[in-house]
Amino acid sequence: LIESTYKAVDAVVDVAIRERVEFVLLSGDVIHFPTASPRAVDFLATQLERLNEKKIPVYWLGGRLEAGHSIPEDFDLPRNVHRLPTTRVQTLEVKRERKTIAYIVGQSSGGNAYANLEDMRVPRDGRFFVGMWYCDSKQPLPEDQLDELGIDYWAFGGVHQRRSLDNLIPAEFCG
């Protein structure tokens, strides 16, 4: 049981590498640096570096665990890891061989600060947008708004059980 989280994450990274995915999304509550063991921190660094070596970008939406805690100075994020800010909604380009293939739109949780879904509205102009949003019991998900914002795929954090939403647009709590 102690090894189950490590084995699961290792298996996910193995699949991402084997399938040559375009990018990986981390939708919050990945690690609480103040209480994480040295082994957990090293393991996370190793997995992110494995993805970096294969040139797979990682987009990290900070959740409640990460809120208010900066990354320790001796923990160097690889160049492939992009953390979404807590202060505003940001749109990041995902490129493959100099061509933009998608846009990631989101805002990390700042503890009590949540992105306003309306701020995540994007144009419906043929570009592919992935929305990342962290919600929990303090900020319930307004499912009726999701199909209206121009996002093509939603990746949610904050609920730790995998669940698909019944919307026109694919929407998942990644678990």
Short mmCIF file of C-alpha atoms in Angstrom, two decimals:
data_model
loop_
_atom_site.label_atom_id
_atom_site.label_comp_id
_atom_site.label_asym_id
_atom_site.label_seq_id
_atom_site.Cartn_x
_atom_site.Cartn_y
_atom_site.Cartn_z
CA LEU A 1 0.00 0.00 0.00
CA ILE A 2 2.86 2.39 0.80
CA GLU A 3 4.26 1.87 -2.69
CA SER A 4 0.93 2.16 -4.54
CA THR A 5 1.11 5.91 -5.27
CA TYR A 6 4.69 5.65 -6.51
CA LYS A 7 3.86 2.66 -8.71
CA ALA A 8 0.75 4.38 -10.12
CA VAL A 9 2.61 7.59 -11.01
CA ASP A 10 5.49 5.60 -12.51
CA ALA A 11 3.00 3.65 -14.65
CA VAL A 12 1.30 6.84 -15.86
CA VAL A 13 4.65 8.35 -16.88
CA ASP A 14 5.59 5.06 -18.60
CA VAL A 15 2.38 5.20 -20.65
CA ALA A 16 2.88 8.89 -21.51
CA ILE A 17 6.37 8.11 -22.80
CA ARG A 18 5.37 4.93 -24.63
CA GLU A 19 2.37 6.58 -26.29
CA ARG A 20 4.39 9.72 -27.10
CA VAL A 21 1.68 12.01 -25.77
CA GLU A 22 1.74 15.66 -26.80
CA PHE A 23 1.59 16.91 -23.19
CA VAL A 24 0.71 15.94 -19.61
CA LEU A 25 -1.72 17.81 -17.36
CA LEU A 26 -1.37 17.86 -13.57
CA SER A 27 -4.64 19.17 -12.15
CA GLY A 28 -3.63 20.00 -8.59
CA ASP A 29 -2.86 18.41 -5.24
CA VAL A 30 0.31 16.78 -6.55
CA ILE A 31 2.58 17.47 -3.56
CA HIS A 32 2.61 19.44 -0.31
CA PHE A 33 6.24 20.52 -0.17
CA PRO A 34 6.30 21.48 3.56
CA THR A 35 5.39 17.94 4.64
CA ALA A 36 6.61 15.83 1.71
CA SER A 37 9.31 13.30 2.47
CA PRO A 38 12.67 13.61 0.70
CA ARG A 39 11.76 10.42 -1.17
CA ALA A 40 8.49 11.96 -2.45
CA VAL A 41 10.23 15.14 -3.60
CA ASP A 42 12.99 13.17 -5.33
CA PHE A 43 10.44 10.85 -6.94
CA LEU A 44 8.47 13.81 -8.35
CA ALA A 45 11.68 15.36 -9.67
CA THR A 46 12.66 12.07 -11.32
CA GLN A 47 9.27 11.65 -13.02
CA LEU A 48 9.24 15.23 -14.32
CA GLU A 49 12.77 14.77 -15.62
CA ARG A 50 11.80 11.54 -17.41
CA LEU A 51 9.13 13.52 -19.27
CA ASN A 52 11.61 16.32 -19.94
CA GLU A 53 14.08 13.89 -21.50
CA LYS A 54 11.36 12.86 -23.97
CA LYS A 55 10.43 16.52 -24.61
CA ILE A 56 6.91 16.06 -23.21
CA PRO A 57 5.61 19.32 -21.76
CA VAL A 58 3.86 19.27 -18.39
CA TYR A 59 1.21 21.84 -17.43
CA TRP A 60 0.75 22.01 -13.66
CA LEU A 61 -2.34 23.56 -12.13
CA GLY A 62 -1.63 24.08 -8.44
CA GLY A 63 -4.32 22.88 -6.06
CA ARG A 64 -5.01 23.21 -2.37
CA LEU A 65 -1.87 21.22 -1.44
CA GLU A 66 0.37 23.54 -3.41
CA ALA A 67 -1.45 26.77 -2.45
CA GLY A 68 0.65 29.24 -0.53
CA HIS A 69 3.78 27.10 -0.66
CA SER A 70 6.58 27.96 -3.03
CA ILE A 71 8.76 25.28 -4.50
CA PRO A 72 11.88 24.77 -2.37
CA GLU A 73 14.96 26.53 -3.73
CA ASP A 74 16.85 23.26 -4.15
CA PHE A 75 14.01 21.76 -6.26
CA ASP A 76 14.67 22.68 -9.86
CA LEU A 77 11.71 22.24 -12.16
CA PRO A 78 12.78 20.92 -15.56
CA ARG A 79 12.27 23.25 -18.53
CA ASN A 80 9.27 21.23 -19.72
CA VAL A 81 7.18 22.05 -16.61
CA HIS A 82 4.87 25.05 -16.81
CA ARG A 83 3.03 26.08 -13.64
CA LEU A 84 -0.14 28.09 -14.01
CA PRO A 85 -0.16 31.23 -11.84
CA THR A 86 -2.43 31.81 -8.84
CA THR A 87 -2.97 35.50 -9.56
CA ARG A 88 -4.74 35.37 -12.93
CA VAL A 89 -6.00 33.13 -15.69
CA GLN A 90 -3.20 32.41 -18.13
CA THR A 91 -3.21 30.93 -21.63
CA LEU A 92 -0.16 28.88 -22.62
CA GLU A 93 0.69 27.61 -26.10
CA VAL A 94 1.53 23.95 -26.60
CA LYS A 95 3.93 23.58 -29.52
CA ARG A 96 5.22 20.56 -31.35
CA GLU A 97 7.94 21.11 -33.92
CA ARG A 98 7.33 24.89 -33.92
CA LYS A 99 3.63 24.46 -34.64
CA THR A 100 0.98 25.37 -32.05
CA ILE A 101 -1.21 22.32 -31.43
CA ALA A 102 -3.25 23.49 -28.42
CA TYR A 103 -3.70 26.16 -25.78
CA ILE A 104 -3.89 25.50 -22.04
CA VAL A 105 -6.10 27.96 -20.13
CA GLY A 106 -6.24 28.03 -16.34
CA GLN A 107 -5.37 29.49 -12.97
CA SER A 108 -3.89 27.64 -10.01
CA SER A 109 -5.67 27.70 -6.68
CA GLY A 110 -4.34 30.35 -4.34
CA GLY A 111 -5.87 28.77 -1.25
CA ASN A 112 -9.07 30.81 -1.07
CA ALA A 113 -8.69 32.33 -4.54
CA TYR A 114 -10.44 30.63 -7.41
CA ALA A 115 -10.47 31.44 -11.08
CA ASN A 116 -13.66 32.94 -12.37
CA LEU A 117 -14.83 30.64 -15.13
CA GLU A 118 -15.98 33.64 -17.15
CA ASP A 119 -12.33 34.78 -17.27
CA MET A 120 -11.57 31.53 -19.09
CA ARG A 121 -13.83 32.32 -22.05
CA VAL A 122 -11.94 31.79 -25.33
CA PRO A 123 -12.80 32.48 -28.96
CA ARG A 124 -14.38 29.74 -31.05
CA ASP A 125 -12.01 30.18 -33.97
CA GLY A 126 -10.79 26.66 -34.74
CA ARG A 127 -7.97 26.58 -32.18
CA PHE A 128 -7.99 23.76 -29.60
CA PHE A 129 -8.33 24.96 -25.99
CA VAL A 130 -7.88 22.85 -22.85
CA GLY A 131 -9.35 24.39 -19.71
CA MET A 132 -7.88 23.53 -16.31
CA TRP A 133 -9.84 24.51 -13.23
CA TYR A 134 -9.47 23.57 -9.57
CA CYS A 135 -12.64 23.38 -7.50
CA ASP A 136 -13.74 21.84 -4.26
CA SER A 137 -16.62 22.04 -1.80
CA LYS A 138 -15.94 25.76 -1.20
CA GLN A 139 -16.26 26.53 -4.91
CA PRO A 140 -18.77 24.16 -6.53
CA LEU A 141 -18.47 23.58 -10.24
CA PRO A 142 -21.11 25.47 -12.25
CA GLU A 143 -21.58 22.72 -14.82
CA ASP A 144 -24.21 24.67 -16.73
CA GLN A 145 -21.55 27.21 -17.84
CA LEU A 146 -18.95 24.80 -19.20
CA ASP A 147 -20.30 24.29 -22.72
CA GLU A 148 -20.58 28.05 -23.31
CA LEU A 149 -16.95 29.11 -22.78
CA GLY A 150 -15.30 27.88 -26.00
CA ILE A 151 -13.10 25.30 -24.21
CA ASP A 152 -12.73 22.01 -26.14
CA TYR A 153 -11.69 19.81 -23.18
CA TRP A 154 -11.87 20.39 -19.43
CA ALA A 155 -9.42 18.89 -16.89
CA PHE A 156 -10.58 19.51 -13.33
CA GLY A 157 -8.79 19.15 -10.03
CA GLY A 158 -9.99 19.26 -6.44
CA VAL A 159 -12.10 16.10 -6.48
CA HIS A 160 -9.91 13.06 -5.93
CA GLN A 161 -12.17 10.48 -7.55
CA ARG A 162 -12.09 10.13 -11.32
CA ARG A 163 -15.38 11.24 -12.81
CA SER A 164 -16.62 12.25 -16.26
CA LEU A 165 -19.20 15.00 -16.54
CA ASP A 166 -22.21 14.69 -18.81
CA ASN A 167 -21.60 17.77 -20.93
CA LEU A 168 -21.38 18.43 -24.64
CA ILE A 169 -17.69 19.24 -24.15
CA PRO A 170 -15.51 16.43 -22.72
CA ALA A 171 -14.92 17.20 -19.03
CA GLU A 172 -13.09 15.07 -16.48
CA PHE A 173 -12.16 15.12 -12.84
CA CYS A 174 -8.86 13.33 -13.22
CA GLY A 175 -8.90 11.88 -9.70
#
